[in-house]
mmCIF file of C-alpha atoms in Angstrom:
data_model
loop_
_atom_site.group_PDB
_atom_site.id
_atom_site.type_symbol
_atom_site.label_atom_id
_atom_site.label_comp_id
_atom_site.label_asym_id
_atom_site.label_seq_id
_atom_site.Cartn_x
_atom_site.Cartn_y
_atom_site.Cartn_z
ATOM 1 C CA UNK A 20 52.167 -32.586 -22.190
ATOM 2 C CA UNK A 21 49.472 -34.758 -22.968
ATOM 3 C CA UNK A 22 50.172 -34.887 -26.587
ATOM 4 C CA UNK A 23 53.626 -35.823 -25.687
ATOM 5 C CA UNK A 24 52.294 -38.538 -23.311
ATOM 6 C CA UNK A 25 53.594 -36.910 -20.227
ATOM 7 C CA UNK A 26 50.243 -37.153 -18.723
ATOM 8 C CA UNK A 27 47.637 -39.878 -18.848
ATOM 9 C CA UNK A 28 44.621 -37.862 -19.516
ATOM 10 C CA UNK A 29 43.701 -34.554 -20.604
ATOM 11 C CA UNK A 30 43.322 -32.289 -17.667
ATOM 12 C CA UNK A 31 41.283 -29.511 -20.372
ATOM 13 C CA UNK A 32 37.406 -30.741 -19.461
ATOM 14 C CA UNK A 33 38.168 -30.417 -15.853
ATOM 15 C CA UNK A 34 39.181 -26.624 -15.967
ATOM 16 C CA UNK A 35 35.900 -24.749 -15.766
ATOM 17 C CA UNK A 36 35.472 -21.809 -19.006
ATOM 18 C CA UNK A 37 36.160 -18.442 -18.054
ATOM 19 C CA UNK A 38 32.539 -16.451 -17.155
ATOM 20 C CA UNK A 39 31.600 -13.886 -19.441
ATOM 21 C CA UNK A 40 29.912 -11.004 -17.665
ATOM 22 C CA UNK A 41 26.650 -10.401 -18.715
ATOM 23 C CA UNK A 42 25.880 -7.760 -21.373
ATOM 24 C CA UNK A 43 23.983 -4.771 -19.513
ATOM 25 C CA UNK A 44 20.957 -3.573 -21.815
ATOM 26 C CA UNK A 45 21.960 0.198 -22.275
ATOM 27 C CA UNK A 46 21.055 3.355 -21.210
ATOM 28 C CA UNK A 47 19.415 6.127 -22.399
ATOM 29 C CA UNK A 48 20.526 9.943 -22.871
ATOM 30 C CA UNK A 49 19.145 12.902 -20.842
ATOM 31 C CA UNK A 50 17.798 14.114 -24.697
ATOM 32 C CA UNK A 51 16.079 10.475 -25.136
ATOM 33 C CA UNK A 52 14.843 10.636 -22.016
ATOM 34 C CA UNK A 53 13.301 14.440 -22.427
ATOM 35 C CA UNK A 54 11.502 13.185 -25.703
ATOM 36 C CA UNK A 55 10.146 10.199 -24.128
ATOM 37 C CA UNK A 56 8.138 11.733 -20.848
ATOM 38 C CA UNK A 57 7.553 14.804 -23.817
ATOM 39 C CA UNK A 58 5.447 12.235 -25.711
ATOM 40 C CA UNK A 59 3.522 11.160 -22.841
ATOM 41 C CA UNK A 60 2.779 14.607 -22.087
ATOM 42 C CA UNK A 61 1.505 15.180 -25.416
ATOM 43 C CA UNK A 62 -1.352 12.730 -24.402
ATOM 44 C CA UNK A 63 -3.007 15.806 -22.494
ATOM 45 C CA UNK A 64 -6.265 16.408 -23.440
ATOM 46 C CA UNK A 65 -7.041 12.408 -25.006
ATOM 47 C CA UNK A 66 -10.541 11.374 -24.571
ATOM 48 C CA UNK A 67 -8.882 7.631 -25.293
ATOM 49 C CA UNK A 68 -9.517 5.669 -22.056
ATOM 50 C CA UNK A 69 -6.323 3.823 -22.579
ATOM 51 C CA UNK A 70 -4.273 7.314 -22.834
ATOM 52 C CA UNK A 71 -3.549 7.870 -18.944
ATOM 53 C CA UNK A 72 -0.442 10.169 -19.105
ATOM 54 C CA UNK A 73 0.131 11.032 -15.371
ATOM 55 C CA UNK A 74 0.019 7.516 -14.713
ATOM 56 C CA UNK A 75 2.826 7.105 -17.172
ATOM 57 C CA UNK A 76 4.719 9.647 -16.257
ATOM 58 C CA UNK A 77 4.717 8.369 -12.580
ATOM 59 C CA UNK A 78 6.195 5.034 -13.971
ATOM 60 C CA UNK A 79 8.772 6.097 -16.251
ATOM 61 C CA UNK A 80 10.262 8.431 -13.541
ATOM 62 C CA UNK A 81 9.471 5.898 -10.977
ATOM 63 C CA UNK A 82 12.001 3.569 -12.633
ATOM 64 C CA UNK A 83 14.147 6.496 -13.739
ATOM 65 C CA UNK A 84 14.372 7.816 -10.323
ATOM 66 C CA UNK A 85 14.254 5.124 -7.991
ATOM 67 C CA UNK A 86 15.523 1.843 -10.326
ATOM 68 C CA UNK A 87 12.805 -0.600 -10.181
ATOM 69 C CA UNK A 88 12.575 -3.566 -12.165
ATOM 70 C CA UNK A 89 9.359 -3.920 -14.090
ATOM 71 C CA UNK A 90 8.098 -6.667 -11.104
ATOM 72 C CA UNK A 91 8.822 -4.516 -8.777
ATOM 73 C CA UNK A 92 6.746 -1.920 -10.467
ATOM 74 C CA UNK A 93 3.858 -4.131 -10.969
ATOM 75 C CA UNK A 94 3.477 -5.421 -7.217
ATOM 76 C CA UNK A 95 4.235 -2.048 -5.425
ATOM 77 C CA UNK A 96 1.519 -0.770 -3.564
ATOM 78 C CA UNK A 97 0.661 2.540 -2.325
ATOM 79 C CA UNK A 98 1.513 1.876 1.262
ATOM 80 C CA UNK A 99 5.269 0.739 0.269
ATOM 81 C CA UNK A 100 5.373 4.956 0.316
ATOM 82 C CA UNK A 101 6.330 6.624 3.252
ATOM 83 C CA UNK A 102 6.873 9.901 3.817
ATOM 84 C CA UNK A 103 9.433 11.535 5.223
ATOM 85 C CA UNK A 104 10.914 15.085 6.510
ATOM 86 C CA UNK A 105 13.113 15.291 3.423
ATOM 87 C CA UNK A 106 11.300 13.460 1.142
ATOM 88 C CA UNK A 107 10.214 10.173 1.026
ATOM 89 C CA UNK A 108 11.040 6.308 1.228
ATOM 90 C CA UNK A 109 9.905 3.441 -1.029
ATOM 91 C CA UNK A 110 9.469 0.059 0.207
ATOM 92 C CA UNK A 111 10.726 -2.175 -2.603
ATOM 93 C CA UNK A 112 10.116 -6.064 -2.406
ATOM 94 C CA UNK A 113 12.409 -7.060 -4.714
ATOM 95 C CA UNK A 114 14.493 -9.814 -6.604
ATOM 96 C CA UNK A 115 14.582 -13.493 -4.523
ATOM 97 C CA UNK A 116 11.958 -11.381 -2.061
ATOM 98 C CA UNK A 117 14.965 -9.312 -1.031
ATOM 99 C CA UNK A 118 13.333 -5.946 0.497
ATOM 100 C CA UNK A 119 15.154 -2.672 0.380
ATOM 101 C CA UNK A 120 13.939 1.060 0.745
ATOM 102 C CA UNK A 121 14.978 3.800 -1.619
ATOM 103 C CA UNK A 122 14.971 7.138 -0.947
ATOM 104 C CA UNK A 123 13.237 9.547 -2.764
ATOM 105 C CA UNK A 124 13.082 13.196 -3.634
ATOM 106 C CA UNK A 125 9.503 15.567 -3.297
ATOM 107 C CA UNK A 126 9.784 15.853 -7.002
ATOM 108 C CA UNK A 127 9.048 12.142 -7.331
ATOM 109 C CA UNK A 128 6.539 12.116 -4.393
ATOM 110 C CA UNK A 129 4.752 15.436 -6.651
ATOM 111 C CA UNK A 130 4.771 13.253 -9.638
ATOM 112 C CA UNK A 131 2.767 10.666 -7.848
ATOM 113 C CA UNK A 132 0.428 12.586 -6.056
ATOM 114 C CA UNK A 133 -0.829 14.162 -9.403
ATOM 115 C CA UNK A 134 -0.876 10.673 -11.140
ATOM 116 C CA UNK A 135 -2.799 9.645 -8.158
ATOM 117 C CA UNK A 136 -5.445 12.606 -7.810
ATOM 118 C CA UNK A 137 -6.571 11.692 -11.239
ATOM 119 C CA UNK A 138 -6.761 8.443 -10.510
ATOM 120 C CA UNK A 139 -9.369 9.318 -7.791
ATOM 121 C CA UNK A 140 -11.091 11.190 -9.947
ATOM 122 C CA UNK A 141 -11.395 7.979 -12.611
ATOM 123 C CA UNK A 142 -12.203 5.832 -10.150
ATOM 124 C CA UNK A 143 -14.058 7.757 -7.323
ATOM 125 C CA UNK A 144 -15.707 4.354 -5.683
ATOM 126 C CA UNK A 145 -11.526 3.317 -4.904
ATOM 127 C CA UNK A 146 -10.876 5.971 -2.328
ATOM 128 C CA UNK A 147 -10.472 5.011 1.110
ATOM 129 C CA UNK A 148 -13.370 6.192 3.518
ATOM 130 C CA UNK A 149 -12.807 8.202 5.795
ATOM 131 C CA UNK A 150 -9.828 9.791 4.577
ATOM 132 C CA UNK A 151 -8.568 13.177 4.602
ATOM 133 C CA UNK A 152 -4.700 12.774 5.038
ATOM 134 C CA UNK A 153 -3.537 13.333 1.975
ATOM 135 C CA UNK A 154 -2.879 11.757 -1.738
ATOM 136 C CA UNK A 155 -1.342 8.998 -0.437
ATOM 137 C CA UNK A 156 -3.589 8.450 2.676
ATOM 138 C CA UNK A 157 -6.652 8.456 0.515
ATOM 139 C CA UNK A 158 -6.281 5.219 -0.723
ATOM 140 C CA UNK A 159 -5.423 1.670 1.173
ATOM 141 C CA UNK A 160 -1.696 0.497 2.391
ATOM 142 C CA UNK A 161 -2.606 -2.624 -0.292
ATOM 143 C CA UNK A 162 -3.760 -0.937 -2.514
ATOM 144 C CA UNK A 163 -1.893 -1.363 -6.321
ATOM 145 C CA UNK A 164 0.518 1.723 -6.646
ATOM 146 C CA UNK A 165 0.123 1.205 -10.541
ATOM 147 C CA UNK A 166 -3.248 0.760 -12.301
ATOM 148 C CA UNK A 167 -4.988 -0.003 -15.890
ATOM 149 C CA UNK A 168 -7.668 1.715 -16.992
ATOM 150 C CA UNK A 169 -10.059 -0.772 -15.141
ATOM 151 C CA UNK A 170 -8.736 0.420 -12.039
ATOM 152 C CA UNK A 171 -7.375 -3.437 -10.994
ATOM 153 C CA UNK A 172 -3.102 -3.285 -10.949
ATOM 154 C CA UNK A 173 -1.574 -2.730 -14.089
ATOM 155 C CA UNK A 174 -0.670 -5.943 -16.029
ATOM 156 C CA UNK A 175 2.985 -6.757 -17.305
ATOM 157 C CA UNK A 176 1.440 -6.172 -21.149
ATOM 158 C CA UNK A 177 -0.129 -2.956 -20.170
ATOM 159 C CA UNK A 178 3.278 -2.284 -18.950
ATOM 160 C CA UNK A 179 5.160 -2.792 -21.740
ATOM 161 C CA UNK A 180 2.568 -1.451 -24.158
ATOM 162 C CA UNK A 181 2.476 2.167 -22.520
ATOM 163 C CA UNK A 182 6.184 2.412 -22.344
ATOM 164 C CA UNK A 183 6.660 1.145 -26.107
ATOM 165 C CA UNK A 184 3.909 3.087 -27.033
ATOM 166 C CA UNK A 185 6.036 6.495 -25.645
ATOM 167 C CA UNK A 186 8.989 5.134 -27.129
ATOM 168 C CA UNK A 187 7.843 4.968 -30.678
ATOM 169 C CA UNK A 188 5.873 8.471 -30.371
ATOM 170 C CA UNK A 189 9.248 9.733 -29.205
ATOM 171 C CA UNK A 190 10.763 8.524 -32.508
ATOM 172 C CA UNK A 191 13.738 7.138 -29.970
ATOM 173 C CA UNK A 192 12.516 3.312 -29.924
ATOM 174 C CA UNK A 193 16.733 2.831 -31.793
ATOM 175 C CA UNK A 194 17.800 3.962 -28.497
ATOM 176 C CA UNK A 195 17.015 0.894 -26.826
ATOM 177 C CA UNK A 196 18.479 -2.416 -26.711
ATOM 178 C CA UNK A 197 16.256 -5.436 -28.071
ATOM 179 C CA UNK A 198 13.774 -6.408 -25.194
ATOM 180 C CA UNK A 199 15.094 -3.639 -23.143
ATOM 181 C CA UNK A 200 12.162 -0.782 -22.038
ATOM 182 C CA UNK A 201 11.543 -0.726 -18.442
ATOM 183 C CA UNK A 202 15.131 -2.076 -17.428
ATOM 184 C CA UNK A 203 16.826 0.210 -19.696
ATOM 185 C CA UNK A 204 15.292 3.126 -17.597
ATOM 186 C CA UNK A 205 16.481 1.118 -14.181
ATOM 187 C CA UNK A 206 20.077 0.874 -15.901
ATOM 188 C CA UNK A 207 20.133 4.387 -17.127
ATOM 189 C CA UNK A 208 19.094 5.303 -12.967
ATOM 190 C CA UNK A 209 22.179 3.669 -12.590
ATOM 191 C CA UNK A 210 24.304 4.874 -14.607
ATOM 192 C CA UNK A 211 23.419 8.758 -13.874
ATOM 193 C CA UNK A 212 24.511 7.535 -10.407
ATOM 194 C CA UNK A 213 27.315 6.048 -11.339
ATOM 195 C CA UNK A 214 28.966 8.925 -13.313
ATOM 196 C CA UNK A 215 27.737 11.297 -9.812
ATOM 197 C CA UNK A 216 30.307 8.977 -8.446
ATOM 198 C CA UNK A 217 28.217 6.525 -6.227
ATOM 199 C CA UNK A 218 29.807 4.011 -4.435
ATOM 200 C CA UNK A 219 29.355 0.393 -5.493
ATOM 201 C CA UNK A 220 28.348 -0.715 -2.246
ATOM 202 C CA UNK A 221 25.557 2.379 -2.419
ATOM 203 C CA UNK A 222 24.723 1.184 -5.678
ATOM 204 C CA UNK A 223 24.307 -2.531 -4.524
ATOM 205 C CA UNK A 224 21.784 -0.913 -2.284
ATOM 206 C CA UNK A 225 19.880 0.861 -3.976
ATOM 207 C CA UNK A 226 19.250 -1.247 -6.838
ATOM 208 C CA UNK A 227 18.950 -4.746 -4.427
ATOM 209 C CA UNK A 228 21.659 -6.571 -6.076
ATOM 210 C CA UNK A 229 22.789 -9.604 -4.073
ATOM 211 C CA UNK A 230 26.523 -8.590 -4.471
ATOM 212 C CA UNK A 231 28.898 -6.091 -5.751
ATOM 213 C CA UNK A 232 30.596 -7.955 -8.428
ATOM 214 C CA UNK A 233 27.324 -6.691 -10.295
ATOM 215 C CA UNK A 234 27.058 -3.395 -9.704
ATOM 216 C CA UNK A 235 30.872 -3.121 -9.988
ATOM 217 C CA UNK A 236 30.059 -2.982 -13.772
ATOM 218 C CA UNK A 237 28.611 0.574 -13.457
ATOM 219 C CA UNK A 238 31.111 2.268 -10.950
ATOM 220 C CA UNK A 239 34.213 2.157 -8.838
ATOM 221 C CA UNK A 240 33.308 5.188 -6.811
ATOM 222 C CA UNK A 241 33.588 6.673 -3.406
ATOM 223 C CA UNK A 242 31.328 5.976 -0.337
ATOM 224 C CA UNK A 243 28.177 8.165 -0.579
ATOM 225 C CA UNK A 244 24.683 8.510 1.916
ATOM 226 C CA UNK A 245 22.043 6.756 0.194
ATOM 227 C CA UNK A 246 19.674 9.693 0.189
ATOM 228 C CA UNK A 247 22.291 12.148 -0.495
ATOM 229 C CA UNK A 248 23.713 9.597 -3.830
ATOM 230 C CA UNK A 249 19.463 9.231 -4.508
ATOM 231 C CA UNK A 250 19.257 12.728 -5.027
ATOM 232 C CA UNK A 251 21.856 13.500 -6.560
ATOM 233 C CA UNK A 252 20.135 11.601 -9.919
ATOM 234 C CA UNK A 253 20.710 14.137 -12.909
ATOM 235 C CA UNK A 254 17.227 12.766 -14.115
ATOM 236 C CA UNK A 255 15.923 14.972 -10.748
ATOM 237 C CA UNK A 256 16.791 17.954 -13.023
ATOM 238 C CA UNK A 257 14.520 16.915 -16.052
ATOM 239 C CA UNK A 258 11.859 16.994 -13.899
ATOM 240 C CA UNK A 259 12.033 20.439 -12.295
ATOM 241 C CA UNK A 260 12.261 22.240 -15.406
ATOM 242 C CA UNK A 261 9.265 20.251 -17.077
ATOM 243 C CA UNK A 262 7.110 21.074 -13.718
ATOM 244 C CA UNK A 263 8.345 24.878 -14.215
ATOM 245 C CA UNK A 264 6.867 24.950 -17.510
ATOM 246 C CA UNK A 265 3.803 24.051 -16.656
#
């Protein structure tokens, strides 16, 4: 119409451009995932300083089990764990200082107690006075959940160094997406839960979105508890059979 001088000026710059959703960095299979906390396993028995494998082991299954971003991993503390009769809760300050607790299964909770008893043992001078409560009650509520091998909290490059590190040793570093290391293991939490048939709005939870539209691009799913939909993480299964075989 405005060729045809119907109209008296285009009306095209005032229509906004369609959105395009935002590419999600993708997830990894249960086989890439087996080969990646294998590799950090191997790291048994290093006399390198910098080789801590029970410390990444409790941050790979961290993310993998309870979705945090790689922030969220470096500011958690020790005290942001709480347990509880069937398990236990994490505290998560997260994304625009938007809190939310996740659930989470003994397995996890085992995972970090054994990360953290060696950690006591590196750094005997860090354990809270006093204390006989426990793993968890052995150190301060502020304390850093995640350390370097100083003992101050683990730096984003330490970070993404331990995880790349595991990914090339895996020989699975083509499974991720460019950039992508610790939020491909959040999105591939999310997508285990989304295939267990999670709800969105349990989703949204659990991984501290700020609306649905976003996690509507892993699942259209059913209401579920958010400790029942927690546990029900396939990843939860990788992690039995590895303790068995120890």
């Amino acid at each position: 119409m405005f060729t045809a001088e119907l109209l008296e000026a285009n009306p095209m710059p005032l229509i906004g451009r369609p959105k395009v959703p935002k590419s999600l960095p993708k997830s990894y299979p249960a086989q890439a995932v087996a080969d990646l906390v294998a590799a950090i396993d191997a790291d048994h028995g290093s006399t390198r300083s910098s080789d801590w494998p029970e410390r990444d082991r409790a941050i790979v299954f961290t993310s993998l089990l309870a979705g945090l971003r790689a922030d969220e991993l470096l500011n958690a503390n020790v005290g942001d764990i709480r347990r509880t009769d069937d398990g236990g809760v994490l505290h998560v300050r997260g994304k625009g200082n938007k809190d939310r607790r996740i659930p989470i299964g003994t397995e996890l909770l085992e995972v970090l107690d054994a990360y953290l008893e060696t950690r006591r043992t590196r750094f005997p001078n860090t354990r809270k006075r006093g204390s006989n409560g426990g793993t968890l009650a052995g150190f301060g509520p502020t304390a850093p959940l995640f350390v370097g091998s100083n003992g101050e909290r683990i730096t984003r490059g330490t970070l993404q160094y331990r995880i790349l590190r595991a990914f090339k040793k895996a020989g699975i570093n083509g499974e991720r997406a460019s950039g992508a290391l610790v939020h491909g293991l959040r999105h591939t939490f999310a997508t285990e839960l989304a295939n267990a048939n999670v709800s969105v709005y349990t989703l949204m939870k659990l991984l501290g979105h700020e609306s649905m539209v976003t996690s509507q691009r892993y699942v259209d799913g059913a209401g579920t508890d958010t400790r029942t939909a927690a546990e029900l993480n396939p990843l939860y299964d990788l992690l039995n059979t590895r303790q068995r075989s120890h």
